[in-house]
Tab-separated table of C-alpha atoms in Angstrom:
chain	number	residue	atom	x	y	z
A	1	MET	CA	16.801	-0.738	-45.638
A	2	SER	CA	18.341	-0.320	-42.167
A	3	ALA	CA	18.172	3.160	-42.085
A	4	ALA	CA	14.413	3.171	-44.129
A	5	SER	CA	13.664	1.105	-41.225
A	6	HIS	CA	15.238	2.947	-38.308
A	7	ASP	CA	13.532	6.254	-39.915
A	8	ALA	CA	10.415	4.811	-39.871
A	9	HIS	CA	10.968	3.347	-36.319
A	10	HIS	CA	11.637	6.823	-34.992
A	11	ALA	CA	8.667	8.462	-36.493
A	12	HIS	CA	6.779	6.089	-34.884
A	13	ASP	CA	8.519	6.997	-31.854
A	14	ASP	CA	7.729	10.408	-32.582
A	15	HIS	CA	4.204	9.981	-32.807
A	16	GLY	CA	3.807	7.944	-29.952
A	17	HIS	CA	5.815	10.497	-27.914
A	18	GLY	CA	3.640	13.424	-29.173
A	19	HIS	CA	0.494	11.877	-27.849
A	20	GLU	CA	1.843	11.516	-24.606
A	21	ASP	CA	2.817	15.046	-24.029
A	22	GLY	CA	-0.844	15.930	-24.942
A	23	GLY	CA	-1.406	13.746	-21.633
A	24	ALA	CA	-1.382	15.707	-18.435
A	25	HIS	CA	2.180	16.906	-17.117
A	26	GLY	CA	3.065	20.159	-15.575
A	27	THR	CA	5.839	22.937	-15.662
A	28	LEU	CA	7.990	24.024	-12.574
A	29	LYS	CA	5.890	26.998	-12.174
A	30	ASP	CA	2.874	25.215	-12.531
A	31	TYR	CA	3.706	22.961	-9.553
A	32	VAL	CA	5.523	26.399	-7.513
A	33	ILE	CA	2.306	28.140	-7.881
A	34	GLY	CA	0.167	25.490	-6.738
A	35	PHE	CA	2.346	24.320	-3.880
A	36	VAL	CA	2.272	27.821	-2.825
A	37	LEU	CA	-0.816	28.040	-2.949
A	38	ALA	CA	-1.776	24.856	-1.012
A	39	VAL	CA	0.478	25.903	1.903
A	40	ILE	CA	-1.368	28.975	2.321
A	41	LEU	CA	-4.823	27.151	1.851
A	42	THR	CA	-3.348	24.755	4.509
A	43	ALA	CA	-1.890	27.125	7.059
A	44	ILE	CA	-5.192	29.266	7.150
A	45	PRO	CA	-7.471	26.840	8.460
A	46	PHE	CA	-4.826	25.082	10.922
A	47	TRP	CA	-4.534	28.834	12.383
A	48	LEU	CA	-7.945	29.588	12.408
A	49	VAL	CA	-8.607	26.497	14.409
A	50	MET	CA	-5.847	26.509	16.746
A	51	GLY	CA	-5.655	29.974	16.849
A	52	ASP	CA	-9.268	30.165	17.594
A	53	VAL	CA	-9.615	33.003	15.321
A	54	LEU	CA	-13.218	33.050	14.940
A	55	PRO	CA	-15.525	34.474	17.089
A	56	ASN	CA	-18.000	31.278	16.823
A	57	ASN	CA	-17.176	27.241	15.906
A	58	GLN	CA	-19.935	27.287	13.253
A	59	MET	CA	-18.056	30.343	11.403
A	60	THR	CA	-14.704	28.097	11.806
A	61	ALA	CA	-16.240	25.193	10.598
A	62	LEU	CA	-17.570	26.982	7.190
A	63	ALA	CA	-14.567	28.527	6.746
A	64	VAL	CA	-12.561	25.276	7.129
A	65	MET	CA	-14.383	23.354	5.040
A	66	GLY	CA	-14.981	25.974	2.418
A	67	LEU	CA	-10.915	26.621	2.321
A	68	ALA	CA	-10.471	23.042	1.824
A	69	VAL	CA	-13.099	23.049	-1.735
A	70	ILE	CA	-10.363	26.008	-2.843
A	71	GLN	CA	-7.356	23.671	-2.169
A	72	VAL	CA	-9.158	20.316	-3.792
A	73	ILE	CA	-9.322	22.594	-6.740
A	74	VAL	CA	-6.165	24.031	-6.318
A	75	HIS	CA	-4.628	20.448	-6.408
A	76	MET	CA	-6.759	19.370	-8.981
A	77	ILE	CA	-5.749	21.980	-11.577
A	78	TYR	CA	-2.030	22.726	-10.764
A	79	PHE	CA	-1.389	19.162	-9.687
A	80	LEU	CA	-3.352	16.693	-11.455
A	81	HIS	CA	-3.382	19.117	-14.392
A	82	MET	CA	-6.912	18.485	-15.085
A	83	ASN	CA	-8.464	20.698	-17.309
A	84	SER	CA	-11.570	20.131	-20.166
A	85	ARG	CA	-9.222	19.068	-22.864
A	86	SER	CA	-7.321	15.981	-21.839
A	87	GLU	CA	-8.205	12.807	-23.474
A	88	GLY	CA	-10.962	15.041	-25.189
A	89	GLY	CA	-12.735	15.690	-22.406
A	90	TRP	CA	-13.324	12.134	-21.314
A	91	THR	CA	-11.357	12.651	-17.384
A	92	MET	CA	-13.825	16.152	-17.162
A	93	LEU	CA	-17.213	13.947	-17.762
A	94	ALA	CA	-15.474	11.219	-15.412
A	95	LEU	CA	-15.036	13.454	-12.832
A	96	VAL	CA	-18.294	15.568	-13.186
A	97	PHE	CA	-20.048	12.110	-12.938
A	98	THR	CA	-18.298	11.092	-9.591
A	99	LEU	CA	-18.715	14.400	-8.048
A	100	VAL	CA	-22.560	14.097	-8.690
A	101	VAL	CA	-22.101	10.185	-7.206
A	102	VAL	CA	-20.701	11.615	-4.059
A	103	VAL	CA	-22.365	14.728	-3.545
A	104	ILE	CA	-25.586	12.163	-3.702
A	105	THR	CA	-24.015	9.951	-1.358
A	106	LEU	CA	-22.900	12.175	1.238
A	107	SER	CA	-26.036	14.125	1.381
A	108	GLY	CA	-28.248	11.330	1.274
A	109	SER	CA	-26.235	9.450	3.759
A	110	LEU	CA	-26.243	12.780	5.967
A	111	TRP	CA	-30.215	13.350	5.563
A	112	VAL	CA	-31.355	9.409	5.558
A	113	MET	CA	-29.254	9.197	8.982
A	114	HIS	CA	-30.583	12.703	10.368
A	115	ASN	CA	-34.044	11.630	9.622
A	116	LEU	CA	-33.897	8.011	11.226
A	117	ASP	CA	-32.338	9.823	14.145
A	118	SER	CA	-34.888	12.445	14.944
A	119	HIS	CA	-37.553	9.825	14.720
A	120	MET	CA	-36.047	7.351	17.481
A	121	MET	CA	-37.763	7.987	20.166
A	122	ALA	CA	-35.547	6.138	22.401
A	123	PRO	CA	-32.107	7.576	23.401
A	124	MET	CA	-29.152	6.678	20.919
A	125	PRO	CA	-25.395	6.644	21.650
A	126	HIS	CA	-25.721	10.336	19.861
A	127	ASP	CA	-27.615	11.247	22.918
A	128	MET	CA	-25.138	9.582	25.443
A	129	ARG	CA	-22.354	11.804	24.698
A	130	GLU	CA	-23.249	14.336	27.523
A	131	VAL	CA	-23.013	11.309	30.121
A	132	PRO	CA	-19.567	11.559	31.678
B	1	MET	CA	-16.415	19.287	-55.905
B	2	ALA	CA	-12.966	19.438	-56.959
B	3	HIS	CA	-12.513	18.081	-53.224
B	4	ALA	CA	-14.803	14.625	-54.788
B	5	GLN	CA	-13.258	14.631	-57.764
B	6	ALA	CA	-9.519	14.314	-56.155
B	7	LEU	CA	-10.311	11.471	-53.934
B	8	THR	CA	-8.708	8.456	-55.142
B	9	GLU	CA	-10.667	5.234	-56.327
B	10	ALA	CA	-9.058	3.667	-52.419
B	11	ASP	CA	-10.654	7.024	-50.583
B	12	LYS	CA	-14.114	6.355	-51.792
B	13	ASP	CA	-14.661	3.195	-50.047
B	14	ARG	CA	-13.609	4.901	-46.605
B	15	PHE	CA	-16.523	6.206	-44.222
B	16	TYR	CA	-14.842	6.474	-41.437
B	17	LEU	CA	-11.817	8.720	-39.827
B	18	THR	CA	-8.638	6.822	-39.542
B	19	GLU	CA	-7.019	9.284	-37.805
B	20	ASP	CA	-8.754	9.819	-35.017
B	21	HIS	CA	-8.407	11.843	-32.053
B	22	HIS	CA	-7.962	9.551	-29.421
B	23	PRO	CA	-4.664	8.920	-27.387
B	24	GLU	CA	-2.570	5.691	-28.803
B	25	ASN	CA	-3.453	4.054	-25.350
B	26	GLY	CA	-6.210	4.691	-22.986
B	27	THR	CA	-3.359	3.724	-19.874
B	28	LEU	CA	-4.222	7.357	-18.632
B	29	LEU	CA	-7.871	7.584	-19.091
B	30	GLY	CA	-8.480	3.838	-17.820
B	31	PHE	CA	-6.241	4.839	-14.329
B	32	TRP	CA	-8.106	8.274	-14.152
B	33	ILE	CA	-11.440	6.236	-14.075
B	34	TYR	CA	-9.859	3.936	-11.164
B	35	LEU	CA	-9.149	6.752	-9.405
B	36	MET	CA	-12.247	7.620	-9.794
B	37	SER	CA	-13.716	4.516	-8.404
B	38	ASP	CA	-11.371	4.800	-5.521
B	39	CYS	CA	-12.868	8.514	-4.685
B	40	LEU	CA	-16.011	6.970	-4.618
B	41	ILE	CA	-14.624	4.602	-1.805
B	42	PHE	CA	-13.412	7.577	0.405
B	43	ALA	CA	-16.609	9.488	-0.429
B	44	VAL	CA	-18.698	6.549	1.208
B	45	LEU	CA	-16.312	6.240	3.898
B	46	PHE	CA	-16.429	10.128	4.556
B	47	ALA	CA	-20.497	9.442	4.416
B	48	CYS	CA	-20.139	6.672	7.300
B	49	TYR	CA	-17.617	9.106	9.212
B	50	ALA	CA	-19.897	12.121	8.929
B	51	VAL	CA	-23.548	9.698	10.033
B	52	LEU	CA	-21.198	8.369	13.178
B	53	GLY	CA	-18.641	11.112	13.672
B	54	ARG	CA	-20.522	12.170	16.867
B	55	ASN	CA	-21.687	8.552	18.139
B	56	TYR	CA	-18.776	8.618	21.067
B	57	ALA	CA	-20.791	5.945	23.178
B	58	ALA	CA	-19.630	7.829	26.427
B	59	GLY	CA	-15.772	7.560	25.285
B	60	PRO	CA	-13.389	10.495	24.147
B	61	SER	CA	-14.094	12.868	21.360
B	62	GLY	CA	-12.091	14.145	18.966
B	63	ALA	CA	-11.727	16.972	20.654
B	64	ASP	CA	-10.071	15.173	23.612
B	65	LEU	CA	-7.875	12.797	21.319
B	66	PHE	CA	-6.648	14.492	18.078
B	67	ASP	CA	-3.176	16.098	18.326
B	68	LEU	CA	-3.256	19.009	16.017
B	69	PRO	CA	0.567	19.835	15.677
B	70	ILE	CA	1.092	16.205	14.406
B	71	VAL	CA	-1.447	16.308	12.065
B	72	ALA	CA	-0.141	19.665	10.912
B	73	VAL	CA	3.457	17.938	10.122
B	74	ASN	CA	1.722	15.031	8.458
B	75	THR	CA	0.058	17.502	6.191
B	76	ALA	CA	2.874	19.007	5.740
B	77	LEU	CA	4.999	15.885	4.499
B	78	LEU	CA	2.770	14.535	2.265
B	79	LEU	CA	2.164	17.965	0.480
B	80	PHE	CA	6.058	18.519	0.212
B	81	SER	CA	5.939	14.691	-1.127
B	82	SER	CA	3.466	16.077	-3.430
B	83	ILE	CA	6.135	19.057	-5.142
B	84	THR	CA	8.914	16.483	-4.808
B	85	TYR	CA	6.944	13.801	-6.940
B	86	GLY	CA	6.277	17.102	-9.377
B	87	PHE	CA	10.233	17.525	-9.515
B	88	ALA	CA	10.636	14.237	-10.307
B	89	MET	CA	8.088	14.131	-13.164
B	90	ILE	CA	10.025	17.137	-14.593
B	91	SER	CA	13.352	15.543	-14.779
B	92	ALA	CA	11.511	12.496	-16.449
B	93	GLN	CA	10.054	14.711	-18.692
B	94	ALA	CA	13.867	15.935	-19.586
B	95	LYS	CA	15.122	12.092	-19.369
B	96	LYS	CA	17.455	12.740	-16.734
B	97	VAL	CA	17.545	9.664	-14.673
B	98	LYS	CA	19.725	10.240	-12.023
B	99	PRO	CA	17.658	13.534	-10.431
B	100	THR	CA	14.795	11.720	-11.297
B	101	LEU	CA	15.438	9.136	-8.864
B	102	ALA	CA	16.636	11.313	-6.261
B	103	TRP	CA	13.415	13.082	-6.519
B	104	LEU	CA	11.616	9.999	-6.198
B	105	ALA	CA	13.817	8.757	-3.308
B	106	VAL	CA	12.362	11.696	-1.412
B	107	THR	CA	9.203	11.552	-2.311
B	108	GLY	CA	9.121	7.772	-0.578
B	109	LEU	CA	11.171	9.360	2.088
B	110	LEU	CA	8.305	11.686	2.788
B	111	GLY	CA	5.684	9.237	2.407
B	112	LEU	CA	7.285	6.683	4.886
B	113	GLY	CA	7.309	9.865	7.357
B	114	PHE	CA	3.800	10.393	6.657
B	115	LEU	CA	3.422	6.537	7.594
B	116	SER	CA	5.139	6.456	10.403
B	117	LEU	CA	3.826	9.153	12.203
B	118	GLU	CA	0.380	7.913	11.383
B	119	LEU	CA	1.585	4.516	12.847
B	120	TYR	CA	2.515	6.346	15.685
B	121	GLU	CA	-1.059	8.075	16.651
B	122	PHE	CA	-2.771	5.133	15.964
B	123	ASN	CA	-0.658	3.313	18.631
B	124	HIS	CA	-1.069	6.095	20.886
B	125	LEU	CA	-4.663	6.397	20.928
B	126	ILE	CA	-5.188	1.997	20.955
B	127	HIS	CA	-2.768	2.575	24.016
B	128	GLU	CA	-4.864	5.260	25.179
B	129	GLY	CA	-7.860	2.737	25.170
B	130	ALA	CA	-9.613	4.386	22.693
B	131	GLY	CA	-9.218	2.185	19.697
B	132	PRO	CA	-11.194	1.195	16.524
B	133	GLN	CA	-13.922	-1.093	19.135
B	134	ARG	CA	-14.286	1.702	21.449
B	135	SER	CA	-17.263	3.528	19.764
B	136	ALA	CA	-18.635	4.136	16.603
B	137	PHE	CA	-16.549	7.309	16.019
B	138	LEU	CA	-13.282	5.412	16.488
B	139	SER	CA	-14.418	2.775	14.039
B	140	SER	CA	-15.434	5.101	11.423
B	141	PHE	CA	-11.965	7.126	11.928
B	142	PHE	CA	-9.807	4.391	11.906
B	143	VAL	CA	-11.199	3.015	8.870
B	144	LEU	CA	-11.169	6.373	7.029
B	145	VAL	CA	-7.658	7.223	8.145
B	146	GLY	CA	-6.332	3.548	7.824
B	147	THR	CA	-7.961	2.959	4.450
B	148	HIS	CA	-6.001	6.541	3.287
B	149	GLY	CA	-2.757	5.159	5.439
B	150	LEU	CA	-3.074	2.158	3.183
B	151	HIS	CA	-3.073	3.437	-0.078
B	152	VAL	CA	0.002	5.518	0.684
B	153	THR	CA	1.643	2.241	1.943
B	154	PHE	CA	0.956	0.831	-1.302
B	155	GLY	CA	1.587	4.162	-3.249
B	156	CYS	CA	5.243	3.697	-1.466
B	157	ILE	CA	5.237	-0.142	-2.912
B	158	TRP	CA	4.666	1.338	-6.065
B	159	LEU	CA	7.250	4.229	-5.798
B	160	VAL	CA	10.342	1.560	-5.065
B	161	THR	CA	8.931	-1.015	-7.690
B	162	LEU	CA	9.280	2.254	-10.132
B	163	MET	CA	12.469	3.086	-9.043
B	164	VAL	CA	13.956	0.029	-9.514
B	165	GLN	CA	12.429	0.166	-13.360
B	166	VAL	CA	14.010	3.563	-13.596
B	167	ALA	CA	17.434	2.811	-12.595
B	168	LYS	CA	17.035	-0.546	-14.943
B	169	ARG	CA	15.969	0.672	-17.761
B	170	GLY	CA	16.140	4.291	-18.000
B	171	LEU	CA	13.291	6.352	-19.313
B	172	GLY	CA	11.311	5.306	-21.822
B	173	GLY	CA	7.855	6.170	-23.199
B	174	GLU	CA	6.495	3.054	-21.176
B	175	MET	CA	8.306	4.196	-17.982
B	176	LYS	CA	7.526	7.900	-18.064
B	177	ARG	CA	3.679	6.168	-18.670
B	178	ARG	CA	3.768	4.426	-15.859
B	179	LEU	CA	5.128	7.425	-13.791
B	180	MET	CA	2.798	9.586	-14.959
B	181	CYS	CA	0.077	6.925	-13.489
B	182	LEU	CA	1.756	6.951	-10.098
B	183	SER	CA	1.759	10.481	-10.189
B	184	MET	CA	-2.150	10.594	-10.152
B	185	PHE	CA	-2.152	8.368	-7.522
B	186	TRP	CA	-0.030	10.499	-5.543
B	187	HIS	CA	-1.633	13.862	-5.753
B	188	PHE	CA	-4.745	11.818	-5.903
B	189	LEU	CA	-4.252	10.673	-2.207
B	190	ASP	CA	-2.600	13.980	-1.273
B	191	VAL	CA	-6.461	15.928	-2.460
B	192	ILE	CA	-8.309	12.672	-0.260
B	193	TRP	CA	-5.827	13.775	2.848
B	194	ILE	CA	-7.329	17.447	2.447
B	195	GLY	CA	-10.573	16.265	3.029
B	196	VAL	CA	-9.167	14.071	6.087
B	197	PHE	CA	-7.654	16.945	7.781
B	198	SER	CA	-10.416	19.528	7.587
B	199	PHE	CA	-13.402	17.014	8.517
B	200	VAL	CA	-11.851	14.784	10.251
B	201	TYR	CA	-8.986	16.737	12.307
B	202	LEU	CA	-9.867	20.551	12.250
B	203	LEU	CA	-13.755	19.946	12.546
B	204	GLY	CA	-13.097	16.614	14.918
B	205	VAL	CA	-11.218	19.453	17.823
B	206	LEU	CA	-13.564	21.911	17.052
B	207	LYS	CA	-16.867	20.769	18.435
């Protein structure tokens, strides 16, 4: 009787464990690869800016933003263990939805505020940066 | 047909799946959705900084204020804390209590190191007269970076709480779930920091 209930309990435990393992957790190799990539992707933008490597600032800015996007993806894959299968795809769906809202928020704010700025005739604090 | 005949009486009444593919509890998915909403908070703060970040009000600009070596050290601290948390998770999966606690402690110390450097930087800026009230640029800077710092602070408090729990109760299923949630939170903060150091500090120094 006691053994049977113990077995049942154990079976339940295994079941729960199996499901949890279906959740995201990485191996040592994942973390090390992710870490090495992240270090490289962090070092390059700092080097570009501090060493003044590229000919003009615009190129440096583009490179820094591009590397940041790549590093975010690396973190998502190797540290947050994102994939399209975890939780039946719902984490990925939530992420995609969030990204859409983020893009609309950022580009929308910049667009509207820039438009507003350029329609203002009076000098904005924006123009006062030239004042010593 | 042969399959249909094999059904028992009880099975015939069943029009739903008894075994479905959902996890037993939705904690991790729910926590992920919380993180996504947190992501929206940061998106709004980033948008705010993007709009106001050049309004210096004749005050100091990012190029005058930011000290890149400090930012580099901060970035390194946060990145190291990410991988040490990863090691803690691996130890937790192997059900080794002592290494888990040790790695969590290292992670917490790195987090505290990050926070003290950030507070030092804020203190320095405010003493130079570049506090949040100086210009729209500095207001949005302090709100964005400060919100991230506040998240790290709460992450550290949460980490200590979990260390006490692991020490007292070992590494059961529910403890692994809690560690997993903090793991997502911690790595998420590192992802936000990538945006902060690239967009705010590096680009701020550039122009």
